[in-house]
PDB file of C-alpha atoms in Angstrom:
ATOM      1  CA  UNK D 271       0.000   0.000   0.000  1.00  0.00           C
ATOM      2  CA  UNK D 272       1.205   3.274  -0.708  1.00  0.00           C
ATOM      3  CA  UNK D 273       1.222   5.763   1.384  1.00  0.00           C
ATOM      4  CA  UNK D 274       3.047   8.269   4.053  1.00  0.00           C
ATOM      5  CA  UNK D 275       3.982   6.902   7.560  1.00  0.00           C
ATOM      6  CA  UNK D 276       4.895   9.344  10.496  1.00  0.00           C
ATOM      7  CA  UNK D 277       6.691   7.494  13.700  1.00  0.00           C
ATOM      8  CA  UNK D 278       5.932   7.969  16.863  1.00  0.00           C
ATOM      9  CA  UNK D 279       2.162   9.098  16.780  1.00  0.00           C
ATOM     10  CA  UNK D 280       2.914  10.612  20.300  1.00  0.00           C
ATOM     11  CA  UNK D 281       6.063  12.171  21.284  1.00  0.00           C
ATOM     12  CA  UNK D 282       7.585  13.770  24.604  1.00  0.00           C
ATOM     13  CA  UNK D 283       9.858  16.165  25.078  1.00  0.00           C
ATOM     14  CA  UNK D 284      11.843  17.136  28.017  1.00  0.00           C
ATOM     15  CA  UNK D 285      13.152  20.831  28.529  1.00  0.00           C
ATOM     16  CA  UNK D 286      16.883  21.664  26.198  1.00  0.00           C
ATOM     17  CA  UNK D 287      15.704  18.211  24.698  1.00  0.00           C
ATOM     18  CA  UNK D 288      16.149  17.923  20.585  1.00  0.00           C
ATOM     19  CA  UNK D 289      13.352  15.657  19.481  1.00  0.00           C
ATOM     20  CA  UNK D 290      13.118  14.084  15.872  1.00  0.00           C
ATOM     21  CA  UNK D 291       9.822  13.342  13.918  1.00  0.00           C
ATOM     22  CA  UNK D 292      10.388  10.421  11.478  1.00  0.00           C
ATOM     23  CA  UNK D 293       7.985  11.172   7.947  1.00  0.00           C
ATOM     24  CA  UNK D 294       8.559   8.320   5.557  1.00  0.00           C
ATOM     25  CA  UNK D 295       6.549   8.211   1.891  1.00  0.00           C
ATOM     26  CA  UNK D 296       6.587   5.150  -1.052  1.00  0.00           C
ATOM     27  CA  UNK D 297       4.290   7.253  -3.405  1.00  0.00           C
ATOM     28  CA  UNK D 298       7.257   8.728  -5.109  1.00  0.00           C
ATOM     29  CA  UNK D 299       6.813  11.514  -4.833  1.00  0.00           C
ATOM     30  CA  UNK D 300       9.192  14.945  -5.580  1.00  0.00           C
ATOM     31  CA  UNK D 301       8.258  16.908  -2.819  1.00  0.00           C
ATOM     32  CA  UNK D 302       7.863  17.136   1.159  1.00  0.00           C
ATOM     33  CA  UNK D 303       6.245  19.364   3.846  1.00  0.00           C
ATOM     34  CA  UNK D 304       6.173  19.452   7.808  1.00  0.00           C
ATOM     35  CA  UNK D 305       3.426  21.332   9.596  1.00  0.00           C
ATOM     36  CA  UNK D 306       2.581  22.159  12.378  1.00  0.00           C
ATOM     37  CA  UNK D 307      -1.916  22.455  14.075  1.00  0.00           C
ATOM     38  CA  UNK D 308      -2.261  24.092  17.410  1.00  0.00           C
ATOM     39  CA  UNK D 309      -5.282  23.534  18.691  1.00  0.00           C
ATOM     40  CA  UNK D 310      -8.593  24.908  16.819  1.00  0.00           C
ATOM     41  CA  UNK D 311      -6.281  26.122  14.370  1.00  0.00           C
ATOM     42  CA  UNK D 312      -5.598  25.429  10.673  1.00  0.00           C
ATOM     43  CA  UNK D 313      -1.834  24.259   9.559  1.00  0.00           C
ATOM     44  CA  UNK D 314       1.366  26.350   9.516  1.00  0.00           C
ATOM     45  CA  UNK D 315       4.063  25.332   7.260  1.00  0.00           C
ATOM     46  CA  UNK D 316       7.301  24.497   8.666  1.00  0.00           C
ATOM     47  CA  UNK D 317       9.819  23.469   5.872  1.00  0.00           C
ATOM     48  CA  UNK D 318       9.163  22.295   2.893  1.00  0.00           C
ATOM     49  CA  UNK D 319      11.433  20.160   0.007  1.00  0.00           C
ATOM     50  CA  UNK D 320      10.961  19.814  -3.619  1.00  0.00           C
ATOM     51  CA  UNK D 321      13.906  17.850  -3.932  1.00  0.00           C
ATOM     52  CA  UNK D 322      16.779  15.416  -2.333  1.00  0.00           C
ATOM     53  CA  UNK D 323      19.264  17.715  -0.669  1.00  0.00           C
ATOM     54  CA  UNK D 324      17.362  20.664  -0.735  1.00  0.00           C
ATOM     55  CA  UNK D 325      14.758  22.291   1.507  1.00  0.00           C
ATOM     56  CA  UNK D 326      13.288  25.932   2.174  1.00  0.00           C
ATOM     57  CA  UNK D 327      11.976  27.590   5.345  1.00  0.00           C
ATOM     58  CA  UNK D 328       8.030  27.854   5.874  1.00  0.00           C
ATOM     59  CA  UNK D 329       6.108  30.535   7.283  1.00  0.00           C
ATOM     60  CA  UNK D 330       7.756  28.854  11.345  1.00  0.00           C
ATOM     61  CA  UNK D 331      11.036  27.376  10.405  1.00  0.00           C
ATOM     62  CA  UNK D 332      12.046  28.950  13.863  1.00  0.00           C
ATOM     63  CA  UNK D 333      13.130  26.402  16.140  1.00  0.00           C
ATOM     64  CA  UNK D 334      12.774  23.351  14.029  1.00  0.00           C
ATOM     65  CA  UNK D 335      15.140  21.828  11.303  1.00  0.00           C
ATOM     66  CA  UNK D 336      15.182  18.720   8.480  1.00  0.00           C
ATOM     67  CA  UNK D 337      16.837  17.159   6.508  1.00  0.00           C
ATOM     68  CA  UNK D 338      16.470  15.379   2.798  1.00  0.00           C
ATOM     69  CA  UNK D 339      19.223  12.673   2.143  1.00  0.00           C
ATOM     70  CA  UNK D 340      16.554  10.340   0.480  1.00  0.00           C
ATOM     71  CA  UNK D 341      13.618  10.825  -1.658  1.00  0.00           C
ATOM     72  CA  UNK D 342      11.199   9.334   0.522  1.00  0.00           C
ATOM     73  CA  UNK D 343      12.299  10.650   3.920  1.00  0.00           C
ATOM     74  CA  UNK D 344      12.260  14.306   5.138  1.00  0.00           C
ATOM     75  CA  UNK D 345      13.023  14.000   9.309  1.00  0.00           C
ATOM     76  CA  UNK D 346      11.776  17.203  10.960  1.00  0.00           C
ATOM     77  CA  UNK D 347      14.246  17.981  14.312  1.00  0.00           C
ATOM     78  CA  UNK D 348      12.032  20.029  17.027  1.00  0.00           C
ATOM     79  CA  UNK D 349      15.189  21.916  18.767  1.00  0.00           C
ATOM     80  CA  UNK D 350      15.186  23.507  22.453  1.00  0.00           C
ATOM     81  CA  UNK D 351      15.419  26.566  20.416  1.00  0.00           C
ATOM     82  CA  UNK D 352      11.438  25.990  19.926  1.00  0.00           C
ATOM     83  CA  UNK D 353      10.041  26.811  23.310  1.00  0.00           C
ATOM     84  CA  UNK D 354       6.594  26.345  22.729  1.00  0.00           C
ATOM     85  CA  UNK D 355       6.617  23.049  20.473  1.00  0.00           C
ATOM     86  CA  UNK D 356       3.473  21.373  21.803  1.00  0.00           C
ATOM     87  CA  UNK D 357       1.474  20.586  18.500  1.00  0.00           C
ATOM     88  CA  UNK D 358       0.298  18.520  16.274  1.00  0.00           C
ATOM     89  CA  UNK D 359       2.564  17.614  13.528  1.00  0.00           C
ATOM     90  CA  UNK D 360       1.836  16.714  10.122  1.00  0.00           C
ATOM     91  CA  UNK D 361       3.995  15.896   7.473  1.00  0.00           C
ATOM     92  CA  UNK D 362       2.466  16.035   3.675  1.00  0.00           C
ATOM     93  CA  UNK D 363       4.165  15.183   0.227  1.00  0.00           C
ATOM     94  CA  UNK D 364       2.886  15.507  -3.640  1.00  0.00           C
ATOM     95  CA  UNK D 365       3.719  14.242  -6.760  1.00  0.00           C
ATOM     96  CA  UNK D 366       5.602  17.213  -8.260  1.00  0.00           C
ATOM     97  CA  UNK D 367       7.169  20.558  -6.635  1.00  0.00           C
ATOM     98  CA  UNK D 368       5.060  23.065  -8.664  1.00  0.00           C
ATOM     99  CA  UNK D 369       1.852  23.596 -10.044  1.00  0.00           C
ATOM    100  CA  UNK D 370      -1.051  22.931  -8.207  1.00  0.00           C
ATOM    101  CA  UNK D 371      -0.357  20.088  -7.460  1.00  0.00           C
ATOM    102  CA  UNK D 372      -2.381  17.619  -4.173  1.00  0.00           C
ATOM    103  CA  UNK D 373      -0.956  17.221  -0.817  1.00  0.00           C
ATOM    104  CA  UNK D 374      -1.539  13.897   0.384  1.00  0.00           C
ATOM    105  CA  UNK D 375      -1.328  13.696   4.615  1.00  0.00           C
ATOM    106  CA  UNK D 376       0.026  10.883   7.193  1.00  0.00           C
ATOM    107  CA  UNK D 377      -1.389  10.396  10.415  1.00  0.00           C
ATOM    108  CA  UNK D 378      -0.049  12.991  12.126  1.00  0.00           C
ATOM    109  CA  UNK D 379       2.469  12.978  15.689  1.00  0.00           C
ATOM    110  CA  UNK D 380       1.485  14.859  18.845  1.00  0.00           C
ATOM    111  CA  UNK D 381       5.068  16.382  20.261  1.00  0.00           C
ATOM    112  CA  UNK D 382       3.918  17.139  24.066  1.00  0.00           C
ATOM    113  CA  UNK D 383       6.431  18.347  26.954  1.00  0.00           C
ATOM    114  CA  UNK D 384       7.240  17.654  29.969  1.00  0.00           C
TER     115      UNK D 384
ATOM    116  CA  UNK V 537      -3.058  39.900   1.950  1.00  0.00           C
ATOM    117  CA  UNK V 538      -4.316  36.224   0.784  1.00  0.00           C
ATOM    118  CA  UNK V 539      -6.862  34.781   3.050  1.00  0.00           C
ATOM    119  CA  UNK V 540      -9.077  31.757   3.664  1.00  0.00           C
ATOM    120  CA  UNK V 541     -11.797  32.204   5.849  1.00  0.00           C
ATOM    121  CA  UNK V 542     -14.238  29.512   7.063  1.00  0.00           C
ATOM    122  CA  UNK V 543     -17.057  31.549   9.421  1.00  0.00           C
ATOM    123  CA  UNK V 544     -19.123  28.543  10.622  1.00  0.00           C
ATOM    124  CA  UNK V 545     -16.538  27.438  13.911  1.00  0.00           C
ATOM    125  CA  UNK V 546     -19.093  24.674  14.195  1.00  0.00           C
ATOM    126  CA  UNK V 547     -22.192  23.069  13.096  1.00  0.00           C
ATOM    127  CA  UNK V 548     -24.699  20.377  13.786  1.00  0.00           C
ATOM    128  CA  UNK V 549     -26.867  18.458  11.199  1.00  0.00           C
ATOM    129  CA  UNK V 550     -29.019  15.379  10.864  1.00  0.00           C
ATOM    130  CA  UNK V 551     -27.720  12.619   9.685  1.00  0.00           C
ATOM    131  CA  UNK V 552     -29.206  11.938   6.200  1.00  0.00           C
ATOM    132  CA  UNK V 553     -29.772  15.710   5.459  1.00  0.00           C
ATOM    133  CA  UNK V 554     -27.109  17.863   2.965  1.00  0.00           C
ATOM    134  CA  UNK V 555     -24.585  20.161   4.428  1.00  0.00           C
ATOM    135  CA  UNK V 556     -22.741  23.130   3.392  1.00  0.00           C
ATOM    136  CA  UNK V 557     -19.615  24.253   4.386  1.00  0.00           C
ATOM    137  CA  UNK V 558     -18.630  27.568   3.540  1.00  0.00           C
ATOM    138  CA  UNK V 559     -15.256  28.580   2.483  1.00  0.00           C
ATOM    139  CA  UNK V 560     -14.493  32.724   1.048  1.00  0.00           C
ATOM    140  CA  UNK V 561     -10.823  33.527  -0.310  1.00  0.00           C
ATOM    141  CA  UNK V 562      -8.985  36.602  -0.810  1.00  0.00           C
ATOM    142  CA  UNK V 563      -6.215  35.956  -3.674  1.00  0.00           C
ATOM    143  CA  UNK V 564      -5.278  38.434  -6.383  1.00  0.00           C
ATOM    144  CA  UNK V 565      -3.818  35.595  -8.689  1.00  0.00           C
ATOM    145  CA  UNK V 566      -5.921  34.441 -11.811  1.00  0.00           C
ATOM    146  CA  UNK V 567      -4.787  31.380 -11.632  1.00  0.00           C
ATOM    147  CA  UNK V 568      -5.400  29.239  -8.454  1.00  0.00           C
ATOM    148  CA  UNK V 569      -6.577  26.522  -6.941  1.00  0.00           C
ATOM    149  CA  UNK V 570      -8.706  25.306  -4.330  1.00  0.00           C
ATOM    150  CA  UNK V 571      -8.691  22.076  -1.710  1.00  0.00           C
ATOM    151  CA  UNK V 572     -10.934  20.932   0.906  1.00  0.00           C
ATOM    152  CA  UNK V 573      -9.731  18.096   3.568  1.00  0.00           C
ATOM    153  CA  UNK V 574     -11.323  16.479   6.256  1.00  0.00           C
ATOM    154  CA  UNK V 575      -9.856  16.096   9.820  1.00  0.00           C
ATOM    155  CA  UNK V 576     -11.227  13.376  11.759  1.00  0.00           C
ATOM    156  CA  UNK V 577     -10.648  13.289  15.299  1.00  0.00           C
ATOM    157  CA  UNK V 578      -7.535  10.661  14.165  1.00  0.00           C
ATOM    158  CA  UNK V 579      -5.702  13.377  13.617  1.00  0.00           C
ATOM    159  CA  UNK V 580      -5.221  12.504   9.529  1.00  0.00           C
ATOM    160  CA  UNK V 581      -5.717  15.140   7.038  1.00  0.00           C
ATOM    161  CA  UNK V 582      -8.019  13.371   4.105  1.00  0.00           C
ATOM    162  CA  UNK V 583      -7.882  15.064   1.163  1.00  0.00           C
ATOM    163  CA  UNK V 584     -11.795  15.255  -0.428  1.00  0.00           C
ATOM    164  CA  UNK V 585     -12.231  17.516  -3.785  1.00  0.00           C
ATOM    165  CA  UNK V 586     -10.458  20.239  -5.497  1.00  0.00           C
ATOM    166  CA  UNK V 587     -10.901  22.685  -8.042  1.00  0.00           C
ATOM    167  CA  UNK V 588      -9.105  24.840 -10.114  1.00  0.00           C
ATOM    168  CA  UNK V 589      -9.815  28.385 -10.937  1.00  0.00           C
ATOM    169  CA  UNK V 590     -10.208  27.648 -14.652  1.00  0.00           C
ATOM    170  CA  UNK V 591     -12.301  25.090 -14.210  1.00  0.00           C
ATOM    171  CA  UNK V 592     -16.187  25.169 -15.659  1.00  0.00           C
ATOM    172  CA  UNK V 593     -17.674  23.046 -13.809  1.00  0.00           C
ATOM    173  CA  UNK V 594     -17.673  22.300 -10.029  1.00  0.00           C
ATOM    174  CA  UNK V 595     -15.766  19.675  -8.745  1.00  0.00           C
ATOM    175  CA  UNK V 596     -17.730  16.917  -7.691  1.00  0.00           C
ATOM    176  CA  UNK V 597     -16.177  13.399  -6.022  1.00  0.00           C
ATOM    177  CA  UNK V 598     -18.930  10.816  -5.116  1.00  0.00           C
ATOM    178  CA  UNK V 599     -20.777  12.704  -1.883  1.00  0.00           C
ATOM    179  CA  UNK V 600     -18.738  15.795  -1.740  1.00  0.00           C
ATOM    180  CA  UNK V 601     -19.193  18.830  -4.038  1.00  0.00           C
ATOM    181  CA  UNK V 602     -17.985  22.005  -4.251  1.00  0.00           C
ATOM    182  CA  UNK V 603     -19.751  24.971  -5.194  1.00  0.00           C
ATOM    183  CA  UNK V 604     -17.163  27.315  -6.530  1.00  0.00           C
ATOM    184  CA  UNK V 605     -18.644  31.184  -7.215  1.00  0.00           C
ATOM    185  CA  UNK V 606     -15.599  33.076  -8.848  1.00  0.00           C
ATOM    186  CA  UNK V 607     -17.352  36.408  -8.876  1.00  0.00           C
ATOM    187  CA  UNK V 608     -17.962  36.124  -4.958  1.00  0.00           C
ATOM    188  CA  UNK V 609     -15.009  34.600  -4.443  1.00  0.00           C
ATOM    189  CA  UNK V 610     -16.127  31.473  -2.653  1.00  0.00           C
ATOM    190  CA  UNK V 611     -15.762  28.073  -2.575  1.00  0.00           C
ATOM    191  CA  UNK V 612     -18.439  25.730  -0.254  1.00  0.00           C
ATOM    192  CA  UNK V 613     -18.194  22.102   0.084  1.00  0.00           C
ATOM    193  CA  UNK V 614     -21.309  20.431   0.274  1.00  0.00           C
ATOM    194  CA  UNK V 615     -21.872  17.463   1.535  1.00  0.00           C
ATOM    195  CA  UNK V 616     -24.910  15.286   0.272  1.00  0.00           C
ATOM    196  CA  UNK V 617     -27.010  12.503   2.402  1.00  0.00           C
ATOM    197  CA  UNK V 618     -24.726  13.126   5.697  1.00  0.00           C
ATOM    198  CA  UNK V 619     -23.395  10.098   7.698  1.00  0.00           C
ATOM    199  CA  UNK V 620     -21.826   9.634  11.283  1.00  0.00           C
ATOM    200  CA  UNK V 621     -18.783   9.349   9.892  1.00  0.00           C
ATOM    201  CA  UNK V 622     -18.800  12.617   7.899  1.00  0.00           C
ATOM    202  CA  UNK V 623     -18.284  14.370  11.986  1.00  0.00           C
ATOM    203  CA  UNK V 624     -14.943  16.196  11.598  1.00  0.00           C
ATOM    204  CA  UNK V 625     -12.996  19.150  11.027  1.00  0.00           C
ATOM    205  CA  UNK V 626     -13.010  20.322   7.155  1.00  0.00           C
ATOM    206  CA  UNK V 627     -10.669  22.425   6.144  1.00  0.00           C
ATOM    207  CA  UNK V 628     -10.547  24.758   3.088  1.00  0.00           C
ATOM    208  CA  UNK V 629      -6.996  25.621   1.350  1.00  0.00           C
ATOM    209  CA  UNK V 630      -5.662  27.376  -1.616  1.00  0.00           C
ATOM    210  CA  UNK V 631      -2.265  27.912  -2.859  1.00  0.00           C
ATOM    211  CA  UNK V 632      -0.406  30.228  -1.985  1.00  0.00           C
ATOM    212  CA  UNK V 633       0.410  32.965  -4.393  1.00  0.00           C
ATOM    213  CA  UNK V 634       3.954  33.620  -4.135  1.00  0.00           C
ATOM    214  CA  UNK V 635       5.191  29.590  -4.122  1.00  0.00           C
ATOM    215  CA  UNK V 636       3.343  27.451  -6.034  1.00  0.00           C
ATOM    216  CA  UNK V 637       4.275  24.749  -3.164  1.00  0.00           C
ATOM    217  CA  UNK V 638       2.523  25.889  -0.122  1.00  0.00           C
ATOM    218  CA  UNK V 639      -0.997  26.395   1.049  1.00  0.00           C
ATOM    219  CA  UNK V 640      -2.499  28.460   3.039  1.00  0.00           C
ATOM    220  CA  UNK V 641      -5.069  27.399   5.103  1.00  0.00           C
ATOM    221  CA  UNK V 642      -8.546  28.251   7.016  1.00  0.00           C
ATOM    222  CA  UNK V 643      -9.356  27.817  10.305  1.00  0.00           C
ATOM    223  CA  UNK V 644     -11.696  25.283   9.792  1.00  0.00           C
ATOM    224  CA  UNK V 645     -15.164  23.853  10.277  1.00  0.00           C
ATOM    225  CA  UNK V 646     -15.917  21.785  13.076  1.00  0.00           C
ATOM    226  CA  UNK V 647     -19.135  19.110  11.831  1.00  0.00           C
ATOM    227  CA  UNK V 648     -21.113  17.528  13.985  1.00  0.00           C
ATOM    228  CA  UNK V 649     -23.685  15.122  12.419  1.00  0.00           C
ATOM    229  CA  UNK V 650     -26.391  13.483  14.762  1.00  0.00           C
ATOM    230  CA  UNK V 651     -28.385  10.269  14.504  1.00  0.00           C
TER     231      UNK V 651
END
């Protein structure tokens, strides 16, 4: 099945902690997004990739930071430089980096602290 | 500025009955398009319908619907013959006018449909 898989659906972070958020996809597809819901809220971008080795800042890149080595993984790191990271993260890819192209979702990992 | 805005916070329906969701945007591209996604309390964004600005006729995909005005600049999902399952957040999105890659979203519509 294809599809995008986000590990672990519920993280916790301590204070000066650096958490990672795994987002794997086997759609293959170009391009990658992290954001982030607070609560009643729509989504925020984070960071965003259209292509391996190669990633731009969202709207909140503050704080946070990924990486693209591989097509179908783009880790988001939540850094102690983020002091209010309790969210809900979602991470999103589509087929090509342009155009208007859909975003297809995975399930989504709740970051809380401690 | 670019906007979504989504004015119904929350709404109740019987199940069985049509729905409308309403969804108004602010863009000053002539070329753009337009998503709606459902939220259930999973926490999984579903993607349900889109439609393009160019686009004649109104997107429609099984249930869902979308009534796209271009004049009044809005863009409500409707949602034929509820079901209990249809209770979620739905969320309208466009893209965003300077990157082609990002959307901007609304704040969404919290549905509620009872037996």
């Amino acid at each position: 099945d294809g599809g995008i898989t986000q590990s672990p659906k519920y993280l916790f972070r301590k204070e000066g902690q650096n958490v990672t958020l795994s987002c794997e996809q086997n759609l293959n597809h170009d391009a990658m997004y992290w954001y982030r819901q607070d609560p009643g809220q729509g989504l925020r971008l984070i960071y965003y990739s259209q292509i391996v080795n190669d990633f731009q800042k969202g709207d909140i890149a503050e704080g946070y930071s990924v990486s693209r080595e591989k097509k179908e993984s783009f880790p988001l790191t939540v850094t102690s430089a983020q002091k209010n990271p309790t969210a809900f993260y979602l991470c999103a890819s589509s087929n090509t980096a342009g155009g208007l192209e859909t975003q297809y979702f995975g399930p989504g990992t709740r970051l809380l602290v401690l | 500025a670019q906007k979504i805005t989504q004015t119904q916070p929350g709404m109740f329906v019987q199940e069985k009955e049509a729905v409308t969701l309403d969804c108004t945007y602010d863009t000053s591209d002539q070329s753009y398009g337009l998503f709606w996604y459902k939220q259930p309390s999973s926490g999984e964004m579903i993607f349900l319908i889109y439609q393009g600005s160019y686009d004649e006729q109104n997107a429609t995909e099984g249930r869902y619907s979308l009534n796209f005005q271009k004049a009044r600049k809005s863009a409500n999902l409707v949602i034929s013959a509820s079901q209990l399952g249809d209770s979620a957040m739905y969320f309208c999105a466009m893209v965003r006018e300077d990157s082609n890659y990002q959307l901007i979203w609304g704040a969404g519509t919290k549905l509620i449909i009872k037996p």
